[in-house]
């Protein structure tokens, strides 16, 4: 596949693929005229990069993860990012709970709703008192 076809397939601008190549994440084959040709393996690599980015891994960690030949080194990269992703997921769950509390609230003034306030309590509490 050409760079344009791969970009379209994944919904990416072509410059993103070029950037990933420049930082060592991709290495597509070159044909006459220096044009890139992406194989099925390259598509799996792009998919891996996209999924790792969704998990919040920075590009250097993605590169280290994909380049690691030693399973222990690969797992080390994943461990470093695991707790950060868990924290983000907990924050998102909390935010979703708050939105759902707002959607189910029947009070005229949401700021007085006890259920809604319960979801905000941990942000409001100062030194264990009210």
mmCIF file of N, CA, C and O in Angstrom, residues 17-86:
data_model
loop_
_atom_site.group_PDB
_atom_site.id
_atom_site.type_symbol
_atom_site.label_atom_id
_atom_site.label_comp_id
_atom_site.label_asym_id
_atom_site.label_seq_id
_atom_site.Cartn_x
_atom_site.Cartn_y
_atom_site.Cartn_z
ATOM 1 N N UNK A 17 2.421 9.496 9.537
ATOM 2 C CA UNK A 17 3.210 8.306 9.188
ATOM 3 C C UNK A 17 4.658 8.687 8.897
ATOM 4 O O UNK A 17 5.583 7.975 9.291
ATOM 5 N N UNK A 18 4.852 9.808 8.216
ATOM 6 C CA UNK A 18 6.227 10.259 7.945
ATOM 7 C C UNK A 18 6.946 10.582 9.254
ATOM 8 O O UNK A 18 8.136 10.272 9.420
ATOM 9 N N UNK A 19 6.239 11.213 10.189
ATOM 10 C CA UNK A 19 6.846 11.545 11.491
ATOM 11 C C UNK A 19 7.214 10.262 12.238
ATOM 12 O O UNK A 19 8.322 10.156 12.782
ATOM 13 N N UNK A 20 6.302 9.306 12.262
ATOM 14 C CA UNK A 20 6.605 8.053 12.942
ATOM 15 C C UNK A 20 7.810 7.362 12.317
ATOM 16 O O UNK A 20 8.616 6.764 13.012
ATOM 17 N N UNK A 21 7.955 7.500 11.018
ATOM 18 C CA UNK A 21 9.140 6.947 10.353
ATOM 19 C C UNK A 21 10.389 7.706 10.793
ATOM 20 O O UNK A 21 11.425 7.105 11.086
ATOM 21 N N UNK A 22 10.279 9.029 10.906
ATOM 22 C CA UNK A 22 11.452 9.842 11.273
ATOM 23 C C UNK A 22 11.922 9.582 12.700
ATOM 24 O O UNK A 22 13.092 9.797 13.006
ATOM 25 N N UNK A 23 11.026 9.124 13.574
ATOM 26 C CA UNK A 23 11.425 8.842 14.954
ATOM 27 C C UNK A 23 11.672 7.348 15.185
ATOM 28 O O UNK A 23 11.822 6.904 16.319
ATOM 29 N N UNK A 24 11.696 6.578 14.110
ATOM 30 C CA UNK A 24 12.074 5.168 14.207
ATOM 31 C C UNK A 24 10.961 4.200 14.546
ATOM 32 O O UNK A 24 11.239 3.059 14.908
ATOM 33 N N UNK A 25 9.717 4.613 14.416
ATOM 34 C CA UNK A 25 8.607 3.706 14.694
ATOM 35 C C UNK A 25 8.209 2.869 13.486
ATOM 36 O O UNK A 25 7.694 1.770 13.635
ATOM 37 N N UNK A 26 8.420 3.401 12.307
ATOM 38 C CA UNK A 26 8.070 2.707 11.062
ATOM 39 C C UNK A 26 9.272 2.679 10.136
ATOM 40 O O UNK A 26 10.105 3.590 10.164
ATOM 41 N N UNK A 27 9.309 1.657 9.312
ATOM 42 C CA UNK A 27 10.374 1.554 8.313
ATOM 43 C C UNK A 27 9.821 0.836 7.081
ATOM 44 O O UNK A 27 10.175 -0.313 6.797
ATOM 45 N N UNK A 28 8.933 1.518 6.338
ATOM 46 C CA UNK A 28 8.353 0.868 5.159
ATOM 47 C C UNK A 28 9.410 0.670 4.072
ATOM 48 O O UNK A 28 10.398 1.405 4.002
ATOM 49 N N UNK A 29 9.165 -0.337 3.238
ATOM 50 C CA UNK A 29 10.073 -0.591 2.112
ATOM 51 C C UNK A 29 9.989 0.579 1.137
ATOM 52 O O UNK A 29 8.999 1.314 1.095
ATOM 53 N N UNK A 30 11.058 0.760 0.396
ATOM 54 C CA UNK A 30 11.088 1.807 -0.639
ATOM 55 C C UNK A 30 11.183 1.142 -2.009
ATOM 56 O O UNK A 30 11.870 0.150 -2.174
ATOM 57 N N UNK A 31 10.464 1.720 -2.955
ATOM 58 C CA UNK A 31 10.511 1.227 -4.334
ATOM 59 C C UNK A 31 11.069 2.335 -5.214
ATOM 60 O O UNK A 31 11.488 3.384 -4.725
ATOM 61 N N UNK A 32 11.045 2.132 -6.494
ATOM 62 C CA UNK A 32 11.564 3.094 -7.465
ATOM 63 C C UNK A 32 11.124 4.511 -7.118
ATOM 64 O O UNK A 32 9.963 4.758 -6.819
ATOM 65 N N UNK A 33 12.071 5.404 -7.159
ATOM 66 C CA UNK A 33 11.772 6.804 -6.855
ATOM 67 C C UNK A 33 11.676 7.088 -5.367
ATOM 68 O O UNK A 33 11.278 8.182 -4.975
ATOM 69 N N UNK A 34 12.018 6.112 -4.529
ATOM 70 C CA UNK A 34 11.991 6.323 -3.086
ATOM 71 C C UNK A 34 10.598 6.296 -2.473
ATOM 72 O O UNK A 34 10.420 6.679 -1.315
ATOM 73 N N UNK A 35 9.628 5.873 -3.240
ATOM 74 C CA UNK A 35 8.256 5.830 -2.715
ATOM 75 C C UNK A 35 8.110 4.708 -1.690
ATOM 76 O O UNK A 35 8.624 3.617 -1.874
ATOM 77 N N UNK A 36 7.362 5.027 -0.638
ATOM 78 C CA UNK A 36 7.126 4.049 0.427
ATOM 79 C C UNK A 36 6.083 3.028 -0.024
ATOM 80 O O UNK A 36 5.090 3.375 -0.629
ATOM 81 N N UNK A 37 6.303 1.787 0.404
ATOM 82 C CA UNK A 37 5.321 0.728 0.196
ATOM 83 C C UNK A 37 5.157 0.000 1.524
ATOM 84 O O UNK A 37 6.105 -0.539 2.073
ATOM 85 N N UNK A 38 3.932 0.011 2.006
ATOM 86 C CA UNK A 38 3.617 -0.597 3.295
ATOM 87 C C UNK A 38 3.071 -2.005 3.097
ATOM 88 O O UNK A 38 2.197 -2.236 2.259
ATOM 89 N N UNK A 39 3.582 -2.931 3.893
ATOM 90 C CA UNK A 39 3.135 -4.323 3.852
ATOM 91 C C UNK A 39 2.084 -4.545 4.947
ATOM 92 O O UNK A 39 1.817 -3.663 5.768
ATOM 93 N N UNK A 40 1.542 -5.748 4.955
ATOM 94 C CA UNK A 40 0.587 -6.108 6.009
ATOM 95 C C UNK A 40 1.249 -6.010 7.389
ATOM 96 O O UNK A 40 0.618 -5.573 8.351
ATOM 97 N N UNK A 41 2.504 -6.409 7.495
ATOM 98 C CA UNK A 41 3.221 -6.266 8.769
ATOM 99 C C UNK A 41 3.309 -4.802 9.185
ATOM 100 O O UNK A 41 3.174 -4.478 10.369
ATOM 101 N N UNK A 42 3.525 -3.912 8.225
ATOM 102 C CA UNK A 42 3.555 -2.477 8.529
ATOM 103 C C UNK A 42 2.196 -2.006 9.053
ATOM 104 O O UNK A 42 2.123 -1.167 9.961
ATOM 105 N N UNK A 43 1.122 -2.549 8.486
ATOM 106 C CA UNK A 43 -0.219 -2.175 8.949
ATOM 107 C C UNK A 43 -0.427 -2.609 10.394
ATOM 108 O O UNK A 43 -1.001 -1.864 11.198
ATOM 109 N N UNK A 44 0.062 -3.802 10.733
ATOM 110 C CA UNK A 44 -0.036 -4.240 12.127
ATOM 111 C C UNK A 44 0.791 -3.335 13.040
ATOM 112 O O UNK A 44 0.399 -3.036 14.160
ATOM 113 N N UNK A 45 1.916 -2.869 12.543
ATOM 114 C CA UNK A 45 2.753 -1.966 13.344
ATOM 115 C C UNK A 45 2.038 -0.632 13.550
ATOM 116 O O UNK A 45 2.043 -0.088 14.654
ATOM 117 N N UNK A 46 1.417 -0.091 12.497
ATOM 118 C CA UNK A 46 0.653 1.153 12.635
ATOM 119 C C UNK A 46 -0.480 0.948 13.635
ATOM 120 O O UNK A 46 -0.715 1.790 14.504
ATOM 121 N N UNK A 47 -1.171 -0.180 13.538
ATOM 122 C CA UNK A 47 -2.255 -0.473 14.478
ATOM 123 C C UNK A 47 -1.726 -0.559 15.913
ATOM 124 O O UNK A 47 -2.363 -0.065 16.846
ATOM 125 N N UNK A 48 -0.557 -1.154 16.087
ATOM 126 C CA UNK A 48 0.060 -1.240 17.416
ATOM 127 C C UNK A 48 0.374 0.148 17.963
ATOM 128 O O UNK A 48 0.145 0.427 19.139
ATOM 129 N N UNK A 49 0.909 0.997 17.100
ATOM 130 C CA UNK A 49 1.245 2.370 17.519
ATOM 131 C C UNK A 49 -0.024 3.112 17.923
ATOM 132 O O UNK A 49 -0.062 3.765 18.978
ATOM 133 N N UNK A 50 -1.057 2.989 17.119
ATOM 134 C CA UNK A 50 -2.315 3.675 17.436
ATOM 135 C C UNK A 50 -2.899 3.198 18.755
ATOM 136 O O UNK A 50 -3.339 4.000 19.582
ATOM 137 N N UNK A 51 -2.899 1.894 18.975
ATOM 138 C CA UNK A 51 -3.464 1.357 20.217
ATOM 139 C C UNK A 51 -2.615 1.792 21.420
ATOM 140 O O UNK A 51 -3.154 2.138 22.473
ATOM 141 N N UNK A 52 -1.300 1.795 21.258
ATOM 142 C CA UNK A 52 -0.420 2.226 22.354
ATOM 143 C C UNK A 52 -0.630 3.711 22.656
ATOM 144 O O UNK A 52 -0.621 4.122 23.822
ATOM 145 N N UNK A 53 -0.829 4.509 21.611
ATOM 146 C CA UNK A 53 -1.113 5.932 21.830
ATOM 147 C C UNK A 53 -2.439 6.109 22.558
ATOM 148 O O UNK A 53 -2.554 6.955 23.437
ATOM 149 N N UNK A 54 -3.438 5.298 22.215
ATOM 150 C CA UNK A 54 -4.719 5.353 22.916
ATOM 151 C C UNK A 54 -4.541 5.033 24.398
ATOM 152 O O UNK A 54 -5.253 5.560 25.242
ATOM 153 N N UNK A 55 -3.588 4.171 24.699
ATOM 154 C CA UNK A 55 -3.304 3.812 26.087
ATOM 155 C C UNK A 55 -2.467 4.885 26.786
ATOM 156 O O UNK A 55 -2.225 4.787 27.981
ATOM 157 N N UNK A 56 -2.025 5.885 26.029
ATOM 158 C CA UNK A 56 -1.281 6.994 26.623
ATOM 159 C C UNK A 56 0.225 6.859 26.589
ATOM 160 O O UNK A 56 0.929 7.669 27.188
ATOM 161 N N UNK A 57 0.741 5.848 25.903
ATOM 162 C CA UNK A 57 2.192 5.702 25.844
ATOM 163 C C UNK A 57 2.797 6.789 24.970
ATOM 164 O O UNK A 57 2.287 7.060 23.876
ATOM 165 N N UNK A 58 3.883 7.403 25.438
ATOM 166 C CA UNK A 58 4.586 8.374 24.593
ATOM 167 C C UNK A 58 5.361 7.643 23.489
ATOM 168 O O UNK A 58 5.678 6.454 23.619
ATOM 169 N N UNK A 59 5.649 8.351 22.415
ATOM 170 C CA UNK A 59 6.322 7.722 21.274
ATOM 171 C C UNK A 59 7.627 7.018 21.645
ATOM 172 O O UNK A 59 7.874 5.909 21.148
ATOM 173 N N UNK A 60 8.486 7.590 22.519
ATOM 174 C CA UNK A 60 9.709 6.850 22.873
ATOM 175 C C UNK A 60 9.414 5.498 23.537
ATOM 176 O O UNK A 60 10.112 4.518 23.291
ATOM 177 N N UNK A 61 8.371 5.439 24.367
ATOM 178 C CA UNK A 61 8.013 4.169 24.993
ATOM 179 C C UNK A 61 7.423 3.198 23.977
ATOM 180 O O UNK A 61 7.654 1.992 24.058
ATOM 181 N N UNK A 62 6.676 3.717 23.026
ATOM 182 C CA UNK A 62 6.130 2.852 21.972
ATOM 183 C C UNK A 62 7.277 2.263 21.161
ATOM 184 O O UNK A 62 7.288 1.071 20.864
ATOM 185 N N UNK A 63 8.244 3.095 20.841
ATOM 186 C CA UNK A 63 9.408 2.615 20.080
ATOM 187 C C UNK A 63 10.149 1.538 20.872
ATOM 188 O O UNK A 63 10.488 0.474 20.337
ATOM 189 N N UNK A 64 10.368 1.777 22.167
ATOM 190 C CA UNK A 64 11.070 0.801 23.007
ATOM 191 C C UNK A 64 10.272 -0.501 23.103
ATOM 192 O O UNK A 64 10.845 -1.593 23.041
ATOM 193 N N UNK A 65 8.962 -0.390 23.247
ATOM 194 C CA UNK A 65 8.093 -1.563 23.331
ATOM 195 C C UNK A 65 8.173 -2.389 22.048
ATOM 196 O O UNK A 65 8.352 -3.612 22.084
ATOM 197 N N UNK A 66 8.041 -1.728 20.901
ATOM 198 C CA UNK A 66 8.045 -2.440 19.629
ATOM 199 C C UNK A 66 9.424 -2.970 19.251
ATOM 200 O O UNK A 66 9.525 -3.975 18.546
ATOM 201 N N UNK A 67 10.474 -2.312 19.720
ATOM 202 C CA UNK A 67 11.831 -2.731 19.367
ATOM 203 C C UNK A 67 12.376 -3.799 20.311
ATOM 204 O O UNK A 67 13.348 -4.481 19.972
ATOM 205 N N UNK A 68 11.766 -3.954 21.471
ATOM 206 C CA UNK A 68 12.290 -4.884 22.479
ATOM 207 C C UNK A 68 12.257 -6.319 21.961
ATOM 208 O O UNK A 68 11.222 -6.798 21.517
ATOM 209 N N UNK A 69 13.391 -6.971 22.009
ATOM 210 C CA UNK A 69 13.466 -8.380 21.623
ATOM 211 C C UNK A 69 13.376 -9.259 22.867
ATOM 212 O O UNK A 69 13.056 -10.431 22.792
ATOM 213 N N UNK A 70 13.669 -8.680 24.007
ATOM 214 C CA UNK A 70 13.637 -9.385 25.279
ATOM 215 C C UNK A 70 12.270 -9.164 25.935
ATOM 216 O O UNK A 70 11.877 -8.015 26.159
ATOM 217 N N UNK A 71 11.543 -10.228 26.222
ATOM 218 C CA UNK A 71 10.222 -10.064 26.840
ATOM 219 C C UNK A 71 10.260 -9.248 28.135
ATOM 220 O O UNK A 71 9.332 -8.496 28.416
ATOM 221 N N UNK A 72 11.325 -9.372 28.910
ATOM 222 C CA UNK A 72 11.423 -8.622 30.164
ATOM 223 C C UNK A 72 11.502 -7.119 29.893
ATOM 224 O O UNK A 72 10.881 -6.317 30.595
ATOM 225 N N UNK A 73 12.243 -6.728 28.870
ATOM 226 C CA UNK A 73 12.351 -5.307 28.515
ATOM 227 C C UNK A 73 11.013 -4.779 28.027
ATOM 228 O O UNK A 73 10.610 -3.660 28.362
ATOM 229 N N UNK A 74 10.327 -5.587 27.232
ATOM 230 C CA UNK A 74 9.005 -5.197 26.738
ATOM 231 C C UNK A 74 8.019 -5.019 27.886
ATOM 232 O O UNK A 74 7.296 -4.035 27.966
ATOM 233 N N UNK A 75 8.043 -5.950 28.826
ATOM 234 C CA UNK A 75 7.145 -5.863 29.981
ATOM 235 C C UNK A 75 7.489 -4.680 30.874
ATOM 236 O O UNK A 75 6.605 -4.076 31.486
ATOM 237 N N UNK A 76 8.753 -4.335 30.937
ATOM 238 C CA UNK A 76 9.173 -3.187 31.736
ATOM 239 C C UNK A 76 8.537 -1.901 31.193
ATOM 240 O O UNK A 76 8.056 -1.063 31.956
ATOM 241 N N UNK A 77 8.533 -1.754 29.871
ATOM 242 C CA UNK A 77 7.889 -0.586 29.251
ATOM 243 C C UNK A 77 6.404 -0.567 29.602
ATOM 244 O O UNK A 77 5.848 0.474 29.959
ATOM 245 N N UNK A 78 5.772 -1.714 29.513
ATOM 246 C CA UNK A 78 4.337 -1.794 29.785
ATOM 247 C C UNK A 78 4.038 -1.512 31.259
ATOM 248 O O UNK A 78 3.077 -0.805 31.576
ATOM 249 N N UNK A 79 4.864 -2.027 32.162
ATOM 250 C CA UNK A 79 4.661 -1.768 33.594
ATOM 251 C C UNK A 79 4.737 -0.281 33.910
ATOM 252 O O UNK A 79 3.961 0.218 34.712
ATOM 253 N N UNK A 80 5.680 0.403 33.267
ATOM 254 C CA UNK A 80 5.845 1.842 33.526
ATOM 255 C C UNK A 80 4.598 2.625 33.147
ATOM 256 O O UNK A 80 4.299 3.659 33.731
ATOM 257 N N UNK A 81 3.865 2.145 32.180
ATOM 258 C CA UNK A 81 2.692 2.871 31.705
ATOM 259 C C UNK A 81 1.369 2.344 32.282
ATOM 260 O O UNK A 81 0.352 3.016 32.194
ATOM 261 N N UNK A 82 1.411 1.187 32.877
ATOM 262 C CA UNK A 82 0.207 0.545 33.390
ATOM 263 C C UNK A 82 -0.471 1.375 34.478
ATOM 264 O O UNK A 82 -1.692 1.611 34.423
ATOM 265 N N UNK A 83 0.265 1.816 35.476
ATOM 266 C CA UNK A 83 -0.357 2.553 36.585
ATOM 267 C C UNK A 83 -0.890 3.910 36.126
ATOM 268 O O UNK A 83 -1.933 4.356 36.610
ATOM 269 N N UNK A 84 -0.216 4.537 35.193
ATOM 270 C CA UNK A 84 -0.697 5.825 34.683
ATOM 271 C C UNK A 84 -2.030 5.640 33.957
ATOM 272 O O UNK A 84 -2.949 6.451 34.115
ATOM 273 N N UNK A 85 -2.153 4.567 33.198
ATOM 274 C CA UNK A 85 -3.406 4.301 32.500
ATOM 275 C C UNK A 85 -4.517 3.964 33.498
ATOM 276 O O UNK A 85 -5.647 4.427 33.352
ATOM 277 N N UNK A 86 -4.194 3.199 34.525
ATOM 278 C CA UNK A 86 -5.196 2.886 35.549
ATOM 279 C C UNK A 86 -5.692 4.160 36.227
ATOM 280 O O UNK A 86 -6.891 4.308 36.472
#
